[in-house]
Tab-separated table of C-alpha atoms and ligand atoms in Angstrom:
chain	number	residue	atom	x	y	z
A	1	UNK	CA	0.069	-0.269	-0.236
A	2	UNK	CA	0.915	3.621	-0.519
A	3	UNK	CA	1.813	5.544	2.355
A	4	UNK	CA	-0.721	8.275	2.875
A	5	UNK	CA	0.628	11.531	2.508
A	6	UNK	CA	-1.006	11.987	5.146
A	7	UNK	CA	-4.497	14.922	4.122
A	8	UNK	CA	-7.299	14.313	5.735
A	9	UNK	CA	-10.983	16.333	4.379
A	10	UNK	CA	-13.186	16.338	6.945
A	11	UNK	CA	-17.275	17.617	5.932
A	12	UNK	CA	-20.300	18.044	8.909
A	13	UNK	CA	-23.369	18.161	9.103
A	14	UNK	CA	-25.661	18.915	11.993
A	15	UNK	CA	-25.891	20.492	14.523
A	16	UNK	CA	-24.057	21.992	16.777
A	17	UNK	CA	-22.575	19.082	18.755
A	18	UNK	CA	-21.620	17.805	15.541
A	19	UNK	CA	-19.362	21.196	14.553
A	20	UNK	CA	-17.921	19.652	17.804
A	21	UNK	CA	-17.221	17.131	17.969
A	22	UNK	CA	-15.027	17.065	14.511
A	23	UNK	CA	-13.650	19.558	16.309
A	24	UNK	CA	-12.833	16.887	18.170
A	25	UNK	CA	-11.576	15.193	15.665
A	26	UNK	CA	-9.885	17.308	14.142
A	27	UNK	CA	-7.053	17.658	16.762
A	28	UNK	CA	-6.474	13.310	17.231
A	29	UNK	CA	-6.218	13.584	13.331
A	30	UNK	CA	-3.653	16.892	13.613
A	31	UNK	CA	-1.697	14.647	16.871
A	32	UNK	CA	-1.635	12.110	13.484
A	33	UNK	CA	0.661	13.936	11.512
A	34	UNK	CA	-3.452	14.769	9.164
A	35	UNK	CA	-4.056	18.519	7.588
A	36	UNK	CA	-7.393	19.484	6.477
A	37	UNK	CA	-8.238	20.341	3.749
A	38	UNK	CA	-11.221	21.290	1.660
A	39	UNK	CA	-11.301	19.461	-1.779
A	40	UNK	CA	-12.263	16.141	-1.197
A	41	UNK	CA	-9.599	15.478	-4.156
A	42	UNK	CA	-6.685	16.545	-2.113
A	43	UNK	CA	-7.449	13.956	0.964
A	44	UNK	CA	-6.094	10.587	1.985
A	45	UNK	CA	-8.438	10.465	4.750
A	46	UNK	CA	-12.162	11.757	4.045
A	47	UNK	CA	-14.741	11.239	8.183
A	48	UNK	CA	-17.863	13.137	7.599
A	49	UNK	CA	-19.956	13.586	10.580
A	50	UNK	CA	-23.184	12.884	9.913
A	51	UNK	CA	-27.737	14.225	10.881
A	52	UNK	CA	-30.104	12.149	10.756
A	53	UNK	CA	-32.445	14.096	12.273
A	54	UNK	CA	-34.410	14.606	8.664
A	55	UNK	CA	-34.760	12.152	6.254
A	56	UNK	CA	-33.413	15.279	3.774
A	57	UNK	CA	-30.058	15.873	5.632
A	58	UNK	CA	-30.194	11.923	5.813
A	59	UNK	CA	-30.248	11.178	2.206
A	60	UNK	CA	-27.810	13.974	1.751
A	61	UNK	CA	-25.244	11.798	2.912
A	62	UNK	CA	-25.936	9.078	1.249
A	63	UNK	CA	-25.085	10.845	-1.815
A	64	UNK	CA	-22.576	12.917	-1.001
A	65	UNK	CA	-20.834	9.693	0.216
A	66	UNK	CA	-21.414	8.216	-3.325
A	67	UNK	CA	-19.770	10.532	-4.911
A	68	UNK	CA	-16.541	9.327	-3.042
A	69	UNK	CA	-16.817	6.006	-5.144
A	70	UNK	CA	-15.187	7.303	-7.915
A	71	UNK	CA	-12.432	8.704	-6.012
A	72	UNK	CA	-11.770	5.223	-4.371
A	73	UNK	CA	-11.835	4.471	-7.049
A	74	UNK	CA	-8.888	6.782	-8.815
A	75	UNK	CA	-6.878	6.256	-5.006
A	76	UNK	CA	-7.597	3.082	-3.457
A	77	UNK	CA	-5.074	4.006	-0.542
A	78	UNK	CA	-7.933	6.743	0.178
A	79	UNK	CA	-9.549	6.136	3.734
A	80	UNK	CA	-13.205	7.193	4.070
A	81	UNK	CA	-15.159	7.177	7.684
A	82	UNK	CA	-18.681	7.998	8.184
A	83	UNK	CA	-18.936	9.513	11.668
A	84	UNK	CA	-21.925	10.744	13.604
A	85	UNK	CA	-26.099	10.069	13.504
A	86	UNK	CA	-26.166	8.319	11.008
A	87	UNK	CA	-23.046	6.484	11.184
A	88	UNK	CA	-25.442	5.338	15.018
A	89	UNK	CA	-28.402	5.457	13.470
A	90	UNK	CA	-27.253	2.242	10.255
A	91	UNK	CA	-24.196	0.330	11.651
A	92	UNK	CA	-22.888	-1.866	9.973
A	93	UNK	CA	-25.637	-2.024	7.854
A	94	UNK	CA	-23.201	0.938	5.860
A	95	UNK	CA	-21.225	-1.296	5.914
A	96	UNK	CA	-22.937	-3.152	4.121
A	97	UNK	CA	-24.408	-1.415	1.935
A	98	UNK	CA	-20.990	0.994	0.777
A	99	UNK	CA	-18.153	-1.413	-0.392
A	100	UNK	CA	-15.567	1.335	-0.414
A	101	UNK	CA	-16.467	2.734	3.016
A	102	UNK	CA	-13.934	1.685	5.240
A	103	UNK	CA	-15.395	1.847	9.261
A	104	UNK	CA	-18.496	3.774	10.835
A	105	UNK	CA	-18.108	4.927	14.152
A	106	UNK	CA	-21.472	6.643	16.719
A	107	UNK	CA	-21.307	9.491	18.563
A	108	UNK	CA	-19.207	8.154	21.498
A	109	UNK	CA	-16.850	7.163	19.499
A	110	UNK	CA	-15.478	9.320	18.675
A	111	UNK	CA	-12.355	8.676	21.126
A	112	UNK	CA	-11.298	6.128	19.125
A	113	UNK	CA	-10.972	7.898	16.108
A	114	UNK	CA	-7.042	7.149	15.853
A	115	UNK	CA	-7.732	3.495	16.420
A	116	UNK	CA	-10.035	3.465	13.373
A	117	UNK	CA	-8.710	5.063	10.734
A	118	UNK	CA	-4.560	3.029	11.901
A	119	UNK	CA	-7.206	-0.057	11.390
A	120	UNK	CA	-8.132	0.667	8.028
A	121	UNK	CA	-4.565	1.759	7.109
A	122	UNK	CA	-3.998	-2.268	7.793
A	123	UNK	CA	-6.939	-2.931	6.175
A	124	UNK	CA	-9.887	-3.842	8.374
A	125	UNK	CA	-13.148	-2.826	7.977
A	126	UNK	CA	-15.365	-2.174	11.135
A	127	UNK	CA	-18.209	-0.794	12.609
A	128	UNK	CA	-18.039	0.729	16.113
A	129	UNK	CA	-21.846	1.938	17.636
A	130	UNK	CA	-21.992	1.175	20.551
A	131	UNK	CA	-23.092	3.930	22.442
A	132	UNK	CA	-21.185	4.624	25.979
A	133	UNK	CA	-23.646	4.998	29.371
A	134	UNK	CA	-20.775	6.729	30.582
A	135	UNK	CA	-19.186	8.637	27.280
A	136	UNK	CA	-20.306	12.085	27.572
A	137	UNK	CA	-16.814	13.678	26.116
A	138	UNK	CA	-14.161	13.589	28.884
A	139	UNK	CA	-11.177	14.838	26.484
A	140	UNK	CA	-10.180	17.961	26.415
A	141	UNK	CA	-9.015	19.475	22.646
A	142	UNK	CA	-8.138	23.018	22.017
A	143	UNK	CA	-7.893	23.603	18.223
A	144	UNK	CA	-4.127	25.892	17.738
A	145	UNK	CA	-5.873	29.253	16.213
A	146	UNK	CA	-10.284	28.759	18.308
A	147	UNK	CA	-10.982	32.407	17.410
A	148	UNK	CA	-13.150	34.621	19.400
A	149	UNK	CA	-15.812	32.514	19.822
A	150	UNK	CA	-16.540	29.060	20.533
A	151	UNK	CA	-18.669	26.142	21.879
A	152	UNK	CA	-18.320	23.369	25.191
A	153	UNK	CA	-20.402	20.595	25.215
A	154	UNK	CA	-22.174	20.501	28.831
A	155	UNK	CA	-23.763	17.093	28.460
A	156	UNK	CA	-25.026	14.853	25.594
A	157	UNK	CA	-27.991	12.522	24.401
A	158	UNK	CA	-31.131	13.141	24.966
A	159	UNK	CA	-33.893	11.218	26.840
A	160	UNK	CA	-37.246	14.395	26.023
A	161	UNK	CA	-37.956	11.121	23.338
A	162	UNK	CA	-40.359	14.051	21.177
A	163	UNK	CA	-42.127	11.640	19.165
A	164	UNK	CA	-41.144	13.214	16.226
A	165	UNK	CA	-37.460	13.160	17.063
A	166	UNK	CA	-34.691	10.186	16.854
A	167	UNK	CA	-31.975	12.392	18.371
A	168	UNK	CA	-32.289	9.629	21.494
A	169	UNK	CA	-31.590	6.795	19.809
A	170	UNK	CA	-28.316	8.129	17.983
A	171	UNK	CA	-27.194	9.688	20.715
A	172	UNK	CA	-28.040	8.028	23.453
A	173	UNK	CA	-28.958	8.963	27.527
A	174	UNK	CA	-28.433	12.292	28.626
A	175	UNK	CA	-24.833	12.220	30.291
A	176	UNK	CA	-24.078	15.699	31.849
A	177	UNK	CA	-19.725	16.240	31.650
A	178	UNK	CA	-18.780	17.662	35.646
A	179	UNK	CA	-18.519	21.412	36.559
A	180	UNK	CA	-14.781	20.367	37.128
A	181	UNK	CA	-14.095	19.359	33.670
A	182	UNK	CA	-16.662	22.301	31.600
A	183	UNK	CA	-14.325	25.059	33.399
A	184	UNK	CA	-11.088	23.295	32.886
A	185	UNK	CA	-12.103	23.307	28.871
A	186	UNK	CA	-13.430	26.830	28.769
A	187	UNK	CA	-10.140	27.553	31.550
A	188	UNK	CA	-7.918	26.426	28.588
A	189	UNK	CA	-10.046	28.057	25.965
A	190	UNK	CA	-9.984	31.538	26.725
A	191	UNK	CA	-5.950	31.002	27.145
A	192	UNK	CA	-5.559	30.301	24.077
A	193	UNK	CA	-8.019	33.909	22.868
A	194	UNK	CA	-11.717	32.635	23.123
A	195	UNK	CA	-14.426	35.465	25.029
A	196	UNK	CA	-17.160	34.248	24.518
A	197	UNK	CA	-18.881	29.631	24.819
A	198	UNK	CA	-21.602	28.670	23.362
A	199	UNK	CA	-22.716	25.934	26.487
A	200	UNK	CA	-24.332	22.969	24.052
A	201	UNK	CA	-26.628	20.667	25.064
A	202	UNK	CA	-29.965	18.940	23.729
A	203	UNK	CA	-31.330	20.332	27.007
A	204	UNK	CA	-29.741	22.118	28.844
A	205	UNK	CA	-32.078	23.002	31.323
A	206	UNK	CA	-31.953	19.199	32.950
A	207	UNK	CA	-28.555	19.643	33.532
A	208	UNK	CA	-27.090	17.957	36.094
A	209	UNK	CA	-23.331	17.654	38.210
A	210	UNK	CA	-23.024	14.399	38.254
A	211	UNK	CA	-20.155	14.810	41.102
A	212	UNK	CA	-21.595	17.354	43.123
A	213	UNK	CA	-24.806	17.430	41.686
A	214	UNK	CA	-24.915	21.434	40.453
A	215	UNK	CA	-27.373	22.464	37.853
A	216	UNK	CA	-27.084	24.621	34.672
A	217	UNK	CA	-27.665	28.439	36.239
A	218	UNK	CA	-24.994	27.092	39.135
A	219	UNK	CA	-21.962	25.409	36.010
A	220	UNK	CA	-23.250	29.786	34.238
A	221	UNK	CA	-22.023	31.539	37.127
A	222	UNK	CA	-18.962	28.920	37.682
A	223	UNK	CA	-18.330	29.927	34.119
A	224	UNK	CA	-18.865	33.898	34.928
A	225	UNK	CA	-16.173	34.200	37.240
A	226	UNK	CA	-13.653	33.006	34.150
A	227	UNK	CA	-11.322	35.778	34.171
A	228	UNK	CA	-10.934	37.264	30.780
A	229	UNK	CA	-13.752	35.529	29.231
A	230	UNK	CA	-16.962	38.112	28.479
A	231	UNK	CA	-19.584	36.683	27.580
A	232	UNK	CA	-22.320	33.144	27.785
A	233	UNK	CA	-24.209	31.406	25.659
A	234	UNK	CA	-26.558	28.282	25.482
A	235	UNK	CA	-28.578	26.460	23.361
A	236	UNK	CA	-30.371	23.833	23.610
A	237	UNK	CA	-33.862	26.038	25.894
A	238	UNK	CA	-36.343	23.014	26.688
A	239	UNK	CA	-39.932	24.654	27.475
A	240	UNK	CA	-40.652	21.606	29.417
A	241	UNK	CA	-37.473	22.428	31.875
A	242	UNK	CA	-36.703	26.204	32.173
A	243	UNK	CA	-36.697	26.857	35.199
A	244	UNK	CA	-37.190	30.348	37.091
A	245	UNK	CA	-33.696	29.462	38.748
A	246	UNK	CA	-32.221	29.671	34.984
A	247	UNK	CA	-34.872	33.498	34.970
A	248	UNK	CA	-32.480	34.693	37.215
A	249	UNK	CA	-29.112	33.704	36.138
A	250	UNK	CA	-29.888	35.412	32.984
A	251	UNK	CA	-31.288	38.048	34.900
A	252	UNK	CA	-27.959	38.559	37.182
A	253	UNK	CA	-24.703	36.995	35.772
A	254	UNK	CA	-23.404	39.535	34.002
A	255	UNK	CA	-21.562	37.510	31.007
A	256	UNK	CA	-24.742	35.538	30.598
A	257	UNK	CA	-25.805	37.340	27.200
A	258	UNK	CA	-29.903	37.577	26.627
A	259	UNK	CA	-30.823	35.933	23.956
A	260	UNK	CA	-32.002	32.348	24.314
A	261	UNK	CA	-32.957	29.361	22.129
A	262	UNK	CA	-36.220	28.307	23.255
A	263	UNK	CA	-38.080	25.665	20.630
A	264	UNK	CA	-41.674	25.406	20.339
A	265	UNK	CA	-42.481	22.908	17.844
A	266	UNK	CA	-45.859	23.556	17.883
A	267	UNK	CA	-48.448	26.462	18.206
A	268	UNK	CA	-51.828	23.966	19.003
A	269	UNK	CA	-52.321	21.917	21.796
A	270	UNK	CA	-53.433	18.697	20.134
A	271	UNK	CA	-49.892	18.369	18.147
A	272	UNK	CA	-47.899	19.357	21.361
A	273	UNK	CA	-49.257	16.799	23.228
A	274	UNK	CA	-49.085	14.433	20.022
A	275	UNK	CA	-45.216	15.813	20.405
A	276	UNK	CA	-44.450	14.338	23.916
A	277	UNK	CA	-43.136	17.693	24.000
A	278	UNK	CA	-44.340	18.435	27.940
A	279	UNK	CA	-45.640	20.969	28.065
A	280	UNK	CA	-49.096	23.332	26.439
A	281	UNK	CA	-48.897	26.308	23.934
A	282	UNK	CA	-50.093	28.505	27.762
A	283	UNK	CA	-47.470	26.765	29.950
A	284	UNK	CA	-45.034	28.604	26.949
A	285	UNK	CA	-46.333	31.196	27.017
A	286	UNK	CA	-45.928	32.137	30.342
A	287	UNK	CA	-42.244	30.779	30.025
A	288	UNK	CA	-42.348	33.728	27.418
A	289	UNK	CA	-44.001	35.423	30.165
A	290	UNK	CA	-41.287	34.867	32.902
A	291	UNK	CA	-38.371	35.037	30.736
A	292	UNK	CA	-39.050	38.696	29.735
A	293	UNK	CA	-40.083	39.808	32.812
A	294	UNK	CA	-36.412	39.583	33.869
A	295	UNK	CA	-34.573	40.097	31.385
A	296	UNK	CA	-36.533	42.651	28.702
A	297	UNK	CA	-34.123	42.466	26.198
A	298	UNK	CA	-33.951	38.544	25.276
A	299	UNK	CA	-33.890	37.693	21.718
A	300	UNK	CA	-35.921	34.482	21.568
A	301	UNK	CA	-35.219	32.179	19.194
A	302	UNK	CA	-37.924	29.219	18.323
A	303	UNK	CA	-38.042	25.478	15.200
A	304	UNK	CA	-41.379	24.914	14.398
A	305	UNK	CA	-41.882	21.291	12.656
A	306	UNK	CA	-44.816	21.828	9.778
A	307	UNK	CA	-47.194	18.584	9.211
A	308	UNK	CA	-46.592	16.563	11.387
A	309	UNK	CA	-49.098	13.883	11.480
A	310	UNK	CA	-52.730	15.064	12.144
A	311	UNK	CA	-51.968	18.605	11.894
A	312	UNK	CA	-54.849	20.273	10.294
A	313	UNK	CA	-55.275	23.643	8.928
A	314	UNK	CA	-56.055	24.780	11.972
A	315	UNK	CA	-53.374	23.449	13.827
A	316	UNK	CA	-51.169	24.712	11.632
A	317	UNK	CA	-53.532	28.388	12.608
A	318	UNK	CA	-52.307	27.874	16.366
A	319	UNK	CA	-48.870	27.675	14.698
A	320	UNK	CA	-48.623	31.209	13.039
A	321	UNK	CA	-50.620	33.100	15.341
A	322	UNK	CA	-47.761	32.139	18.569
A	323	UNK	CA	-45.310	33.403	15.848
A	324	UNK	CA	-47.370	36.709	15.829
A	325	UNK	CA	-47.668	36.320	20.092
A	326	UNK	CA	-43.972	35.715	20.997
A	327	UNK	CA	-42.988	37.797	17.960
A	328	UNK	CA	-39.334	35.446	17.674
A	329	UNK	CA	-36.037	37.125	15.889
A	330	UNK	CA	-35.169	33.927	14.782
A	331	UNK	CA	-37.000	31.022	13.902
A	332	UNK	CA	-36.010	27.847	11.721
A	333	UNK	CA	-38.495	25.839	10.950
A	334	UNK	CA	-38.877	22.336	9.193
A	335	UNK	CA	-41.376	20.416	6.866
A	336	UNK	CA	-41.820	17.182	9.342
A	337	UNK	CA	-40.103	13.987	8.562
A	338	UNK	CA	-40.731	10.113	9.708
A	339	UNK	CA	-37.306	8.946	11.444
A	340	UNK	CA	-36.718	5.784	12.297
A	341	UNK	CA	-37.537	4.421	15.564
A	342	UNK	CA	-39.754	7.127	16.157
A	343	UNK	CA	-43.317	6.366	16.902
A	344	UNK	CA	-44.446	9.599	15.173
A	345	UNK	CA	-43.257	7.370	12.012
A	346	UNK	CA	-45.899	4.774	13.188
A	347	UNK	CA	-48.419	7.572	13.045
A	348	UNK	CA	-51.836	7.161	10.159
A	349	UNK	CA	-53.094	9.900	8.842
A	350	UNK	CA	-49.705	11.875	7.341
A	351	UNK	CA	-50.067	14.866	4.898
A	352	UNK	CA	-49.057	15.159	1.892
A	353	UNK	CA	-45.419	16.876	0.229
A	354	UNK	CA	-47.639	19.739	-1.113
A	355	UNK	CA	-49.188	20.646	2.290
A	356	UNK	CA	-46.014	20.497	4.246
A	357	UNK	CA	-44.696	22.140	2.005
A	358	UNK	CA	-47.779	25.676	1.522
A	359	UNK	CA	-47.752	25.504	4.939
A	360	UNK	CA	-43.654	26.010	5.567
A	361	UNK	CA	-43.749	28.545	2.916
A	362	UNK	CA	-46.229	31.128	4.694
A	363	UNK	CA	-45.114	30.342	8.613
A	364	UNK	CA	-41.329	31.095	6.910
A	365	UNK	CA	-42.880	34.444	5.019
A	366	UNK	CA	-44.483	35.570	8.405
A	367	UNK	CA	-41.306	35.414	10.514
A	368	UNK	CA	-39.838	37.220	7.619
A	369	UNK	CA	-42.026	39.928	8.570
A	370	UNK	CA	-41.414	40.171	11.701
A	371	UNK	CA	-38.047	39.974	12.448
A	372	UNK	CA	-37.680	42.447	10.194
A	373	UNK	CA	-40.032	44.349	12.613
A	374	UNK	CA	-37.985	42.834	15.619
A	375	UNK	CA	-34.964	44.317	13.958
A	376	UNK	CA	-35.177	46.994	12.617
A	377	UNK	CA	-37.170	48.185	16.161
A	378	UNK	CA	-33.780	48.474	17.013
A	379	UNK	CA	-32.943	51.357	15.857
A	380	UNK	CA	-31.728	54.287	17.227
A	381	UNK	CA	-30.684	51.676	20.223
A	382	UNK	CA	-26.815	51.809	21.708
A	383	UNK	CA	-25.768	48.419	21.131
A	384	UNK	CA	-22.401	46.349	22.906
A	385	UNK	CA	-20.183	44.811	19.694
A	386	UNK	CA	-18.215	41.787	20.145
A	387	UNK	CA	-16.286	42.570	16.640
A	388	UNK	CA	-15.258	39.354	14.661
A	389	UNK	CA	-13.002	41.058	11.311
A	390	UNK	CA	-15.023	43.093	8.115
A	391	UNK	CA	-18.549	42.297	6.792
A	392	UNK	CA	-18.538	39.895	4.057
A	393	UNK	CA	-20.347	41.877	2.528
A	394	UNK	CA	-19.787	45.736	2.054
A	395	UNK	CA	-16.221	47.775	2.109
A	396	UNK	CA	-14.937	49.612	5.130
A	397	UNK	CA	-17.706	47.364	7.205
A	398	UNK	CA	-16.586	45.244	10.407
A	399	UNK	CA	-19.217	43.018	11.381
A	400	UNK	CA	-19.456	41.029	14.915
A	401	UNK	CA	-22.749	40.277	17.247
A	402	UNK	CA	-25.004	42.125	19.784
A	403	UNK	CA	-25.583	41.066	22.934
A	404	UNK	CA	-29.421	39.623	22.089
A	405	UNK	CA	-26.532	37.385	19.089
A	406	UNK	CA	-27.860	38.995	16.487
A	407	UNK	CA	-25.353	40.307	13.456
A	408	UNK	CA	-25.094	44.071	13.733
A	409	UNK	CA	-22.811	45.757	10.583
A	410	UNK	CA	-21.090	49.017	11.151
A	411	UNK	CA	-18.220	51.478	9.355
A	412	UNK	CA	-14.978	51.050	10.893
A	413	UNK	CA	-11.553	49.865	11.115
A	414	UNK	CA	-10.150	46.377	10.619
A	415	UNK	CA	-7.736	47.070	14.107
A	416	UNK	CA	-11.728	46.936	15.974
A	417	UNK	CA	-11.530	43.030	16.006
A	418	UNK	CA	-11.435	41.116	18.481
A	419	UNK	CA	-13.055	44.388	20.994
A	420	UNK	CA	-15.876	45.175	22.555
A	421	UNK	CA	-17.939	48.703	20.657
A	422	UNK	CA	-20.685	49.631	21.467
A	423	UNK	CA	-22.426	50.581	18.510
A	424	UNK	CA	-26.041	52.947	17.686
A	425	UNK	CA	-27.417	51.201	14.934
A	426	UNK	CA	-29.140	53.199	12.372
A	427	UNK	CA	-31.731	50.112	10.050
A	428	UNK	CA	-33.210	47.015	10.769
A	429	UNK	CA	-32.379	44.523	8.474
A	430	UNK	CA	-34.266	41.244	7.815
A	431	UNK	CA	-30.973	39.108	9.036
A	432	UNK	CA	-28.817	41.428	10.788
A	433	UNK	CA	-28.372	45.150	11.465
A	434	UNK	CA	-26.460	48.325	10.716
A	435	UNK	CA	-25.183	51.292	12.501
A	436	UNK	CA	-22.188	53.595	13.211
A	437	UNK	CA	-19.648	53.629	16.040
A	438	UNK	CA	-20.361	55.365	18.783
A	439	UNK	CA	-16.311	56.613	19.722
A	440	UNK	CA	-14.639	54.504	22.664
A	441	UNK	CA	-14.290	56.535	26.313
A	442	UNK	CA	-12.040	54.203	26.981
A	443	UNK	CA	-13.948	51.769	29.518
A	444	UNK	CA	-13.792	49.039	25.957
A	445	UNK	CA	-11.542	46.755	26.579
A	446	UNK	CA	-9.500	45.859	23.509
B	1	SAH	N1	-32.473	19.481	20.739
B	1	SAH	C1	-33.008	20.407	20.533
B	1	SAH	C2	-33.854	20.384	18.890
B	1	SAH	C3	-32.645	18.920	18.387
B	1	SAH	S1	-33.717	19.188	16.388
B	1	SAH	C4	-34.603	20.084	21.008
B	1	SAH	O1	-35.240	20.604	21.320
B	1	SAH	O2	-35.370	21.377	21.006
B	1	SAH	C5	-33.168	20.216	15.597
B	1	SAH	C6	-34.730	20.678	15.157
B	1	SAH	O3	-35.422	19.640	14.257
B	1	SAH	C7	-35.865	20.799	16.026
B	1	SAH	O4	-36.455	21.011	17.816
B	1	SAH	C8	-36.987	20.087	15.842
B	1	SAH	O5	-37.587	21.280	15.137
B	1	SAH	C9	-36.234	20.077	13.784
B	1	SAH	N2	-37.270	17.607	13.625
B	1	SAH	C10	-36.740	17.393	14.647
B	1	SAH	N3	-36.682	15.365	13.507
B	1	SAH	C11	-37.918	16.133	13.046
B	1	SAH	C12	-38.579	15.516	11.749
B	1	SAH	N4	-39.073	13.706	11.938
B	1	SAH	N5	-39.078	15.941	11.353
B	1	SAH	C13	-38.839	17.318	11.240
B	1	SAH	N6	-38.153	18.227	12.063
B	1	SAH	C14	-37.562	17.917	12.486
B	2	SF4	FE1	-35.424	15.708	19.911
B	2	SF4	FE2	-37.232	16.926	21.692
B	2	SF4	FE3	-35.046	15.833	22.856
B	2	SF4	FE4	-34.861	17.699	21.208
B	2	SF4	S1	-35.626	16.819	23.177
B	2	SF4	S2	-33.272	16.222	20.400
B	2	SF4	S3	-35.669	17.492	20.468
B	2	SF4	S4	-35.982	14.638	21.659
B	3	F3S	FE1	-28.303	15.936	13.570
B	3	F3S	FE2	-27.666	14.428	16.096
B	3	F3S	FE3	-27.633	16.562	16.005
B	3	F3S	S1	-28.987	13.677	14.185
B	3	F3S	S2	-28.864	17.737	14.612
B	3	F3S	S3	-25.693	15.879	14.118
B	3	F3S	S4	-27.396	15.559	17.765
């Protein structure tokens, strides 16, 4: 076999949990001498970190892997591995279906990646998809140039079993990372220059330190004490578990930003029940009211599924009216699709694609109007912005995020990158705000 020249193409699909795992994979592969390349054509090793949350996400993986067959024919020494949630879901079925694959590994097998690559180089094909009872990430791997913002997983898995969702099956049971380990990782990232941390979990509100019993509000308080860390965000919060403790923590801790992703999934009580979400529309609205009472500037985000089995026009209209009532800042919306193992997959009364499609279009059109109005309502406010660098579009424009997580673009010099500045908002757009820099008074740290 030809000795590989050690280049890896690592492709990540899916949520931030996968993005986080991919960083750990990149770190381990770098230790093995693999340099990262963008294009699969240039690689000796291709690793896909996959998502299975909707049918389309899974199909994307199959078509991507299919295309790699040609490369493998041209370069027989090429090693191809599939990790993440599709890998967990399909296991060695993937190896049987796709003979050009070398190995398959689930999210809990990430630490075994170096071994899997080594075995593949020796010609061994295998699938490693055991979900461990205690496999919350335990290594601390810090990317070499992490930038200003970084993610830290605080818990993995999910115990909620929403009836449409594959995540509990592919990520396993909920497991929290000890707070000491979370803090160690946050500290190391801050030392490497990170100023904003996003704490990750499918349901961060049910965080429970296995060592001390600390809850998520307590964890936030500890992270808030980290010197030279400026900003803390977290995702995702489950509406049924949003306790007063977390609301108070958000209101009281200066580094915790005024932003919350609080997925509603539907505005109809009938659908919420069928989805096994554990709250009613009224309870959800009450949570929003309690949160806004303490954190008035909070920007709220949500996920909505349209076309869940049995969703009537009336149920759908309840979702539209929820959007009007809550007035989200940002929204991710999806057409329902059947997922393996799930209860909803076995329900009758599935909706046709056209109905789902037109409902999605209508929901998104409404959100565009609301989002724009919410952004326009920011005009005149002065916002603290963490400057990330030059804006993607527009000469001389810099770009960063407000405390509420909104993208803010403003004219300014590139030297502002990495600093906190104050910006007066002059215009609200659909997905961003425009503003002008307020000259520093000397208080803002660079
Ligand atoms: N833990 C997070 C969400 C993880 S999945 C939470 O509970 O909010 C991200 C989103 O994908 C979900 O919020 C849901 O809106 C969507 N989703 C999950 N399963 C789906 C399915 N079968 N069809 C369509 N959308 C789905
Ligand atoms: Fe899926 Fe529900 Fe868990 Fe979110 S809370 S990951 S939607 S089962
Ligand atoms: Fe997808 Fe797995 Fe995340 S299914 S959404 S990558 S937990």
